[in-house]
Amino acid sequence: MQHPSRTHADTEAAQLHEQTALLSAERPSSNSVAVTHRINPRISRRLYLSHFLSSWNSRVFEFGAVLYLATIFPGTLLPLSVYALTRGLSAVIFAPAIGHYIDTNDQLQVVRASIVFQRLAVATSCVIFYMLYIGIPLGHNGRAGMLALVSFLACVEKLYSIVNLVSVEKDWVVVLAENDTTALSTLNAQMRRIDLLCKLLGPLCIALIDGYSTEAAIMTNFAMNIASVVVEYFAIAWIYYEVPTLQEDRSMPRVEQSDGQSTARLADTISRLCLKTRRTLYRFFANFDFYFHHRAFLPSIAGALLYLTVLSFSGQMVTYLVSSGYTTIHIAIARTLSVAFEVLATWVAPWLISRIGPVRAGLWMSNCQVIPLIAGITVFGLFTGNSFISASGLVLGTIVSRVGLRGFDLCMQVIVQEEVEAESRGSFSSVEAAWQNAFELLSYFSTIVFFRPSQFFWPSLISCTAVTTASFAYTFYVYLRRGHLLHLEKITGLLWKEAGPNGYSQ
């Protein structure tokens, strides 16, 4: 990997920046005029309501499906791994088609379709889960067929959730803010709080119900989806009709051709399609080459490597914990603590960045993630004879490591934002996202290969190795950027001062 050479002045400036606060508290000039766009409270309330229902149902079903599969297919990680792998792979494959669908169709129809089809997919999945749970005779290979069907429905739910996310959070919110940064920040912050609330309480709610009765949990999941679809459907329509800017036709124009013209231009169309394909492939490989040779490659790939993990209270780990004797209530409590530690990182990391800069803060956060995971995997390996104790060690290590994980992620965001040129951020980020999805799919493959709960040590070890490798990669980046990892001269000077010239403490 090649890094652009830096002048001595650039190096000094970078080191100086690491000692200064990330955001300076400057007072606005008296001559400046602040123009703030105030969003209609009724519009914002309906937006938050729609977003809450969408996030809540997604989080509840995402975690509930894990619990249902763990109960229906006990003693194996294979069904859940296939389910999660199929769901994640669909998002990678059909991402370009989703963008084209959003760009070429009416905005209200797109969002309404995402709401309806997402809820229908979840409701149908709940019906299938219920049939599998009560043990309806399905004949030869019936359960496998139902698993394939519910995996397909999971793909539908995932794709339409992305449609809703991109349409509302990435487009509608910007239109509502009307180019006002303050209003946009307010909307984004509030929607992130809603996401966090749903991530914390949604799984806890469905886990508590599942702890009482899996049948009741499936029925509750079904009822919530059916009940919320009407509210979401009309709330989003009300916003659309109240904001004239949203009603503007911004879809890509479609060119209509007669039958005679289409026949005459068929060869030309094929030729242009081939040329476009070659250009797309060229840009694809050019973006990867740019990514690999960029100075932000190491911190970016280190962050992407963290997606190769099963130690995140996701489907694979939850299924293992259920087989180890954990109840759904225990899992919900552990997951809640994990989210609480992640929230803690959103205060710790910015404070640390303001004190020592994002580069050194990232090194601290990386160590805060690796050390608890190594301790957890050590306990897990030493107490294999007692599955509950070994699982508890892994759970504790995973919970504590979430501070380092989220803190490291925040540091990586700052570094990439500062290092990557403005005109190249799209290309760089798209390749980074591709690596993140690729590593996440590898984590699913690990539990497909080692699908028995008794083999969960190996996916855990692979995850810990990936996190440790990411830490080493980032440490190497810090060394390349700063020229050192520790101020050895300061340490030796301090020791010499303490010991005195004769080797005795003064």
Coordinates of C-alpha atoms in Angstrom, one line a residue:
M1 CA 0.0 0.0 0.0
Q2 CA 1.3 3.4 -1.0
H3 CA 0.7 6.5 1.0
P4 CA 1.2 10.0 -0.3
S5 CA 4.2 11.6 1.1
R6 CA 3.7 14.4 3.5
T7 CA 5.8 17.5 4.2
H8 CA 7.2 18.2 7.6
A9 CA 4.7 21.0 8.0
D10 CA 1.8 18.7 7.2
T11 CA 3.1 16.2 9.7
E12 CA 3.4 18.9 12.4
A13 CA -0.1 20.2 11.5
A14 CA -1.6 16.7 11.8
Q15 CA 0.1 16.1 15.1
L16 CA -1.0 19.4 16.4
H17 CA -4.6 18.6 15.3
E18 CA -4.5 15.5 17.4
Q19 CA -3.9 17.6 20.5
T20 CA -6.8 20.0 19.8
A21 CA -10.5 19.6 20.3
L22 CA -12.4 18.3 17.3
L23 CA -15.1 21.0 17.5
S24 CA -14.2 24.5 18.7
A25 CA -16.7 26.5 20.6
E26 CA -16.8 29.6 18.5
R27 CA -19.4 32.3 18.9
P28 CA -21.2 33.4 15.9
S29 CA -20.2 36.7 14.4
S30 CA -22.4 39.6 15.3
N31 CA -22.7 40.4 11.6
S32 CA -24.0 37.0 10.7
V33 CA -27.7 36.4 10.3
A34 CA -29.0 33.0 11.3
V35 CA -31.9 31.8 9.2
T36 CA -33.7 28.9 10.8
H37 CA -36.4 26.9 9.1
R38 CA -39.1 25.8 11.5
I39 CA -40.8 22.6 10.6
N40 CA -44.5 22.3 11.2
P41 CA -44.9 20.4 14.5
R42 CA -47.7 18.4 13.1
I43 CA -45.6 17.2 10.2
S44 CA -42.6 16.3 12.4
R45 CA -44.9 14.4 14.8
R46 CA -46.4 12.3 12.0
L47 CA -42.9 11.7 10.6
Y48 CA -41.7 10.6 14.0
L49 CA -44.8 8.4 14.5
S50 CA -44.3 6.7 11.1
H51 CA -40.6 6.2 11.8
F52 CA -41.2 4.8 15.2
L53 CA -43.7 2.3 14.0
S54 CA -41.4 1.2 11.1
S55 CA -38.3 0.9 13.4
W56 CA -40.3 -0.8 16.2
N57 CA -41.8 -3.4 14.0
S58 CA -38.5 -4.1 12.2
R59 CA -36.6 -4.5 15.5
V60 CA -39.2 -6.6 17.1
F61 CA -39.5 -9.0 14.1
E62 CA -35.7 -9.1 13.5
F63 CA -35.1 -10.3 17.1
G64 CA -38.3 -12.3 17.4
A65 CA -37.5 -14.3 14.3
V66 CA -34.2 -15.4 15.9
L67 CA -36.1 -16.6 19.0
Y68 CA -38.7 -18.4 16.9
L69 CA -36.1 -20.2 14.8
A70 CA -34.1 -21.1 17.9
T71 CA -37.3 -22.7 19.5
I72 CA -38.5 -24.4 16.3
F73 CA -35.1 -25.8 15.3
P74 CA -33.3 -26.5 18.6
G75 CA -29.8 -27.8 18.8
T76 CA -28.5 -26.3 15.5
L77 CA -27.4 -23.0 14.2
L78 CA -27.9 -24.0 10.5
P79 CA -31.5 -22.8 9.9
L80 CA -30.8 -19.4 11.5
S81 CA -27.5 -19.0 9.6
V82 CA -29.2 -19.8 6.2
Y83 CA -32.1 -17.4 7.1
A84 CA -29.7 -14.6 8.0
L85 CA -27.3 -15.3 5.1
T86 CA -30.2 -15.2 2.6
R87 CA -31.6 -12.0 4.1
G88 CA -28.2 -10.2 4.1
L89 CA -27.2 -11.4 0.6
S90 CA -30.4 -10.1 -0.9
A91 CA -29.5 -6.6 0.3
V92 CA -26.1 -6.8 -1.4
I93 CA -27.4 -8.2 -4.7
F94 CA -30.4 -6.0 -5.2
A95 CA -29.1 -2.7 -3.8
P96 CA -28.7 -1.1 -7.3
A97 CA -32.2 -2.2 -8.3
I98 CA -33.6 -0.5 -5.1
G99 CA -32.0 2.8 -6.1
H100 CA -33.4 2.6 -9.6
Y101 CA -36.8 1.7 -8.3
I102 CA -36.8 4.7 -6.0
D103 CA -35.5 7.1 -8.7
T104 CA -38.0 6.1 -11.3
N105 CA -41.3 5.9 -9.4
D106 CA -43.7 8.3 -7.6
Q107 CA -42.4 9.0 -4.1
L108 CA -45.6 8.4 -2.2
Q109 CA -46.3 5.1 -4.1
V110 CA -42.7 4.0 -3.3
V111 CA -43.0 4.6 0.5
R112 CA -46.6 3.2 0.7
A113 CA -45.5 0.1 -1.2
S114 CA -42.6 -0.3 1.3
I115 CA -44.9 -0.1 4.2
V116 CA -47.5 -2.5 2.9
F117 CA -45.2 -5.2 1.5
Q118 CA -42.9 -5.0 4.6
R119 CA -45.9 -5.6 6.9
L120 CA -47.4 -8.3 4.7
A121 CA -44.0 -10.1 4.6
V122 CA -43.8 -10.0 8.4
A123 CA -47.4 -11.1 8.9
T124 CA -47.0 -14.0 6.5
S125 CA -43.8 -15.0 8.2
C126 CA -45.5 -15.0 11.6
V127 CA -48.2 -17.3 10.2
I128 CA -45.5 -19.7 9.0
F129 CA -43.6 -19.5 12.3
Y130 CA -46.9 -20.3 14.1
M131 CA -47.5 -23.3 11.9
L132 CA -44.0 -24.6 12.5
Y133 CA -44.2 -24.0 16.2
I134 CA -47.5 -25.9 16.8
G135 CA -46.2 -28.8 14.7
I136 CA -48.7 -28.9 11.9
P137 CA -47.9 -32.0 9.7
L138 CA -46.2 -30.8 6.6
G139 CA -45.1 -34.0 5.0
H140 CA -41.7 -35.0 3.7
N141 CA -39.3 -32.0 3.5
G142 CA -42.2 -29.7 4.6
R143 CA -40.2 -28.0 7.3
A144 CA -37.3 -27.3 4.9
G145 CA -39.7 -25.9 2.4
M146 CA -41.3 -23.6 5.1
L147 CA -37.8 -22.5 6.1
A148 CA -37.1 -21.6 2.4
L149 CA -40.3 -19.7 2.2
V150 CA -39.8 -17.8 5.4
S151 CA -36.2 -16.9 4.2
F152 CA -37.7 -15.6 1.0
L153 CA -40.1 -13.4 3.0
A154 CA -37.2 -12.2 5.1
C155 CA -35.6 -11.0 1.9
V156 CA -38.8 -9.1 0.9
E157 CA -39.0 -7.5 4.4
K158 CA -35.3 -6.5 4.3
L159 CA -35.5 -5.0 0.8
Y160 CA -38.6 -3.0 1.5
S161 CA -37.1 -1.8 4.8
I162 CA -34.2 -0.4 2.8
V163 CA -36.6 1.2 0.4
N164 CA -38.4 2.9 3.3
L165 CA -35.1 3.9 4.9
V166 CA -33.6 5.4 1.8
S167 CA -36.8 7.2 0.8
V168 CA -37.7 8.7 4.1
E169 CA -34.4 9.2 6.0
K170 CA -32.2 10.0 3.1
D171 CA -34.7 12.0 0.9
W172 CA -37.9 13.2 2.6
V173 CA -36.0 14.4 5.7
V174 CA -33.8 16.6 3.5
V175 CA -36.8 18.0 1.7
L176 CA -38.6 18.8 5.0
A177 CA -35.5 20.6 6.3
E178 CA -35.4 22.9 3.2
N179 CA -31.6 23.2 3.1
D180 CA -31.5 24.4 6.8
T181 CA -28.6 22.6 8.5
T182 CA -30.1 23.2 12.0
A183 CA -33.5 21.7 11.1
L184 CA -31.8 18.8 9.3
S185 CA -29.6 18.1 12.4
T186 CA -32.7 18.2 14.6
L187 CA -34.6 15.8 12.5
N188 CA -31.7 13.4 12.2
A189 CA -30.9 13.5 15.9
Q190 CA -34.5 12.8 16.9
M191 CA -34.9 9.9 14.4
R192 CA -31.6 8.4 15.7
R193 CA -33.0 8.6 19.2
I194 CA -36.1 6.8 18.0
D195 CA -33.9 4.1 16.4
L196 CA -32.0 3.6 19.6
L197 CA -35.2 3.4 21.7
C198 CA -36.6 0.8 19.4
K199 CA -33.3 -1.1 19.4
L200 CA -33.3 -1.2 23.2
L201 CA -37.0 -1.8 24.0
G202 CA -38.3 -3.7 21.0
P203 CA -36.2 -6.9 21.5
L204 CA -36.7 -6.6 25.3
C205 CA -40.5 -6.5 24.8
I206 CA -40.7 -9.5 22.5
A207 CA -38.2 -11.5 24.6
L208 CA -40.3 -11.0 27.7
I209 CA -43.4 -12.2 25.9
D210 CA -41.5 -15.1 24.4
G211 CA -40.3 -16.0 27.9
Y212 CA -43.9 -16.4 28.9
S213 CA -45.0 -18.1 25.6
T214 CA -43.5 -18.4 22.2
E215 CA -47.0 -18.8 20.7
A216 CA -48.1 -15.5 22.4
A217 CA -45.0 -13.8 21.1
I218 CA -45.7 -14.8 17.5
M219 CA -49.3 -13.7 17.7
T220 CA -48.3 -10.4 19.3
N221 CA -45.8 -9.8 16.5
F222 CA -48.5 -10.5 13.9
A223 CA -51.0 -8.3 15.6
M224 CA -48.6 -5.3 15.9
N225 CA -47.8 -5.4 12.2
I226 CA -51.4 -5.6 11.1
A227 CA -52.4 -2.8 13.4
S228 CA -49.6 -0.4 12.5
V229 CA -49.9 -0.6 8.7
V230 CA -53.0 1.6 8.6
V231 CA -51.4 4.3 10.8
E232 CA -48.2 4.3 8.9
Y233 CA -50.0 4.3 5.5
F234 CA -52.0 7.4 6.3
A235 CA -49.4 9.3 8.4
I236 CA -46.9 9.2 5.5
A237 CA -49.6 10.3 3.0
W238 CA -50.6 13.2 5.2
I239 CA -47.0 14.4 5.2
Y240 CA -46.7 14.0 1.5
Y241 CA -49.8 16.1 0.8
E242 CA -48.9 18.8 3.3
V243 CA -45.5 19.4 1.8
P244 CA -45.7 20.7 -1.8
T245 CA -42.0 20.1 -2.4
L246 CA -42.4 16.4 -1.9
Q247 CA -45.0 16.3 -4.7
E248 CA -42.6 17.6 -7.3
D249 CA -41.8 15.1 -10.0
R250 CA -38.2 14.2 -9.4
S251 CA -38.2 10.8 -11.0
M252 CA -36.0 9.9 -13.9
P253 CA -37.7 10.3 -17.3
R254 CA -38.6 7.2 -19.2
V255 CA -38.2 7.2 -22.9
E256 CA -41.1 5.7 -24.8
Q257 CA -40.5 4.2 -28.3
S258 CA -42.8 2.8 -31.0
D259 CA -42.6 -0.8 -32.1
G260 CA -40.9 0.2 -35.4
Q261 CA -38.3 2.4 -33.6
S262 CA -37.6 -0.2 -31.0
T263 CA -36.8 -2.8 -33.7
A264 CA -34.6 -0.5 -35.7
R265 CA -32.7 0.6 -32.6
L266 CA -32.3 -2.8 -31.0
A267 CA -28.7 -3.2 -32.2
D268 CA -27.8 0.3 -31.1
T269 CA -29.3 -0.4 -27.7
I270 CA -27.3 -3.6 -27.3
S271 CA -24.1 -1.8 -28.3
R272 CA -24.7 1.0 -25.8
L273 CA -25.6 -1.5 -23.1
C274 CA -22.3 -3.3 -23.7
L275 CA -20.4 0.0 -23.6
K276 CA -22.2 1.0 -20.4
T277 CA -21.4 -2.4 -18.8
R278 CA -17.7 -2.0 -19.7
R279 CA -17.6 1.5 -18.2
T280 CA -19.4 0.3 -15.1
L281 CA -16.9 -2.5 -14.6
Y282 CA -14.0 -0.1 -15.2
R283 CA -15.4 2.3 -12.5
F284 CA -15.9 -0.7 -10.2
F285 CA -12.3 -1.8 -10.4
A286 CA -11.0 1.8 -10.4
N287 CA -12.9 2.5 -7.2
F288 CA -11.3 -0.6 -5.6
D289 CA -7.9 0.5 -6.7
F290 CA -8.5 4.0 -5.3
Y291 CA -9.7 2.5 -2.0
F292 CA -6.7 0.2 -1.6
H293 CA -4.2 2.9 -2.3
H294 CA -5.8 5.6 -0.2
R295 CA -4.2 6.7 3.0
A296 CA -7.5 6.0 4.9
F297 CA -7.5 2.4 3.7
L298 CA -6.1 0.9 6.9
P299 CA -8.6 2.5 9.4
S300 CA -11.5 1.8 6.9
I301 CA -10.7 -1.9 6.4
A302 CA -10.1 -2.2 10.2
G303 CA -13.6 -0.9 10.7
A304 CA -15.0 -3.2 8.1
L305 CA -13.3 -6.3 9.6
L306 CA -15.4 -5.7 12.7
Y307 CA -18.4 -7.0 10.8
L308 CA -16.9 -10.5 10.7
T309 CA -18.3 -11.4 14.1
V310 CA -20.9 -13.6 15.7
L311 CA -20.3 -11.9 19.1
S312 CA -23.0 -9.2 18.9
F313 CA -26.2 -10.6 20.4
S314 CA -27.4 -11.2 16.8
G315 CA -29.1 -14.4 15.6
Q316 CA -26.1 -16.8 15.8
M317 CA -25.1 -15.9 19.4
V318 CA -28.7 -15.8 20.6
T319 CA -29.4 -19.3 19.2
Y320 CA -26.2 -20.5 21.0
L321 CA -27.2 -18.9 24.3
V322 CA -30.7 -20.5 24.1
S323 CA -29.1 -23.9 23.7
S324 CA -26.7 -23.2 26.6
G325 CA -29.5 -22.7 29.1
Y326 CA -30.2 -19.0 28.8
T327 CA -33.9 -18.0 28.8
T328 CA -35.2 -15.3 26.5
I329 CA -35.5 -13.0 29.5
H330 CA -31.8 -13.5 30.3
I331 CA -30.9 -12.8 26.7
A332 CA -33.1 -9.7 26.7
I333 CA -31.3 -8.4 29.8
A334 CA -27.9 -9.1 28.3
R335 CA -28.9 -7.4 25.1
T336 CA -30.2 -4.4 27.0
L337 CA -26.9 -4.0 28.9
S338 CA -25.1 -4.3 25.6
V339 CA -27.0 -1.4 24.1
A340 CA -26.5 0.6 27.3
F341 CA -22.7 0.2 26.9
E342 CA -23.0 1.2 23.2
V343 CA -24.9 4.4 24.3
L344 CA -22.1 5.1 26.8
A345 CA -19.6 5.0 24.0
T346 CA -21.4 7.9 22.3
W347 CA -20.3 10.1 25.2
V348 CA -16.9 8.5 25.9
A349 CA -15.6 8.6 22.4
P350 CA -16.4 12.3 21.6
W351 CA -14.9 13.3 25.0
L352 CA -11.7 11.3 24.2
I353 CA -11.5 12.7 20.7
S354 CA -11.7 16.2 22.1
R355 CA -8.8 15.4 24.5
I356 CA -6.3 13.5 22.3
G357 CA -7.7 13.5 18.8
P358 CA -9.4 10.8 16.7
V359 CA -6.3 8.9 15.8
R360 CA -5.1 8.2 19.3
A361 CA -8.6 7.9 20.6
G362 CA -9.2 5.1 18.0
L363 CA -6.2 3.2 19.4
W364 CA -7.6 3.4 22.9
M365 CA -11.1 2.3 21.8
S366 CA -9.7 -0.5 19.7
N367 CA -7.9 -1.9 22.8
C368 CA -11.1 -1.5 24.9
Q369 CA -12.8 -3.8 22.4
V370 CA -10.1 -6.4 22.0
I371 CA -9.1 -7.0 25.6
P372 CA -12.7 -7.9 26.9
L373 CA -13.2 -10.2 23.9
I374 CA -10.0 -12.0 24.5
A375 CA -10.9 -12.4 28.2
G376 CA -14.3 -13.7 27.2
I377 CA -13.1 -16.2 24.7
T378 CA -10.5 -17.4 27.2
V379 CA -13.2 -18.1 29.8
F380 CA -15.3 -19.7 27.1
G381 CA -12.5 -22.1 26.2
L382 CA -11.5 -22.9 29.7
F383 CA -15.0 -23.8 31.0
T384 CA -16.3 -25.9 28.0
G385 CA -17.5 -28.5 30.5
N386 CA -20.0 -26.1 31.9
S387 CA -21.9 -24.5 29.0
F388 CA -23.6 -21.9 31.2
I389 CA -20.4 -20.6 32.8
S390 CA -18.6 -20.6 29.5
A391 CA -21.5 -18.8 27.8
S392 CA -21.6 -16.2 30.6
G393 CA -18.0 -15.4 30.2
L394 CA -18.6 -14.8 26.5
V395 CA -21.6 -12.7 27.2
L396 CA -19.8 -10.5 29.8
G397 CA -16.8 -10.0 27.4
T398 CA -19.1 -9.1 24.6
I399 CA -21.1 -6.6 26.6
V400 CA -18.0 -4.8 27.9
S401 CA -16.4 -4.7 24.4
R402 CA -19.4 -2.7 23.0
V403 CA -17.9 0.5 24.4
G404 CA -14.8 -0.1 22.4
L405 CA -16.7 -1.1 19.3
R406 CA -18.9 1.9 19.1
G407 CA -16.1 4.2 20.2
F408 CA -13.8 2.9 17.6
D409 CA -16.5 3.2 15.0
L410 CA -17.0 6.9 15.8
C411 CA -13.3 7.5 15.6
M412 CA -13.1 5.8 12.2
Q413 CA -15.9 8.0 10.9
V414 CA -14.1 11.1 11.9
I415 CA -10.8 9.9 10.3
V416 CA -12.4 8.9 7.0
Q417 CA -14.4 12.1 6.8
E418 CA -11.2 14.2 7.4
E419 CA -8.9 12.1 5.2
V420 CA -11.0 11.3 2.2
E421 CA -11.4 14.1 -0.4
A422 CA -14.9 15.5 -0.7
E423 CA -15.2 14.6 -4.4
S424 CA -14.2 11.0 -3.7
R425 CA -16.2 10.2 -0.6
G426 CA -19.0 8.5 -2.5
S427 CA -16.6 6.1 -4.3
F428 CA -14.6 5.4 -1.1
S429 CA -17.7 4.8 1.0
S430 CA -19.4 2.5 -1.5
V431 CA -16.3 0.2 -1.6
E432 CA -16.1 0.4 2.2
A433 CA -19.8 -0.7 2.4
A434 CA -19.1 -3.6 0.1
W435 CA -16.4 -4.9 2.4
Q436 CA -18.6 -4.5 5.4
N437 CA -21.3 -6.6 3.8
A438 CA -18.8 -9.2 2.6
F439 CA -17.3 -9.7 6.1
E440 CA -20.8 -9.9 7.5
L441 CA -21.7 -12.6 5.1
L442 CA -18.5 -14.5 6.1
S443 CA -19.7 -14.4 9.7
Y444 CA -22.9 -16.3 8.5
F445 CA -20.8 -18.8 6.6
S446 CA -18.8 -19.5 9.8
T447 CA -22.0 -20.7 11.6
I448 CA -23.1 -22.6 8.5
V449 CA -19.9 -24.6 8.6
F450 CA -19.9 -24.9 12.4
F451 CA -23.6 -25.1 12.8
R452 CA -23.8 -27.1 16.1
P453 CA -24.0 -25.2 19.4
S454 CA -21.1 -27.4 20.7
Q455 CA -19.0 -26.0 17.8
F456 CA -19.7 -22.3 18.6
F457 CA -16.2 -21.9 20.0
W458 CA -14.8 -21.8 16.5
P459 CA -17.0 -19.0 15.1
S460 CA -16.3 -17.1 18.3
L461 CA -12.5 -17.6 17.8
I462 CA -12.8 -16.5 14.2
S463 CA -14.6 -13.4 15.4
C464 CA -12.1 -12.6 18.0
T465 CA -9.3 -13.1 15.5
A466 CA -10.9 -10.7 13.1
V467 CA -11.3 -8.1 15.7
T468 CA -7.7 -8.5 16.8
T469 CA -6.5 -8.3 13.2
A470 CA -8.5 -5.1 12.8
S471 CA -6.8 -3.7 15.9
F472 CA -3.3 -4.6 14.6
A473 CA -4.1 -3.0 11.2
Y474 CA -5.2 0.2 12.9
T475 CA -2.2 0.1 15.2
F476 CA 0.0 -0.1 12.1
Y477 CA -1.8 2.9 10.6
V478 CA -1.2 4.9 13.8
Y479 CA 2.5 4.0 13.6
L480 CA 2.7 5.1 9.9
R481 CA 1.0 8.3 10.6
R482 CA 2.7 9.3 13.9
G483 CA 6.0 7.5 13.5
H484 CA 5.6 6.0 17.0
L485 CA 3.1 4.4 19.3
L486 CA 4.4 5.5 22.7
H487 CA 6.5 8.5 23.8
L488 CA 9.4 6.3 25.0
E489 CA 11.6 9.3 25.7
K490 CA 9.0 10.7 28.1
I491 CA 8.6 7.4 29.8
T492 CA 12.3 6.8 30.3
G493 CA 12.8 10.4 31.4
L494 CA 10.1 10.0 34.0
L495 CA 11.7 6.7 35.2
W496 CA 15.1 8.3 35.4
K497 CA 13.7 11.3 37.3
E498 CA 12.0 8.9 39.8
A499 CA 15.1 6.6 40.2
G500 CA 17.8 9.3 40.4
P501 CA 21.4 9.1 39.1
N502 CA 22.4 6.3 41.5
G503 CA 19.4 4.1 40.8
Y504 CA 17.6 5.0 44.0
S505 CA 14.3 6.7 44.3
Q506 CA 14.6 10.3 45.2

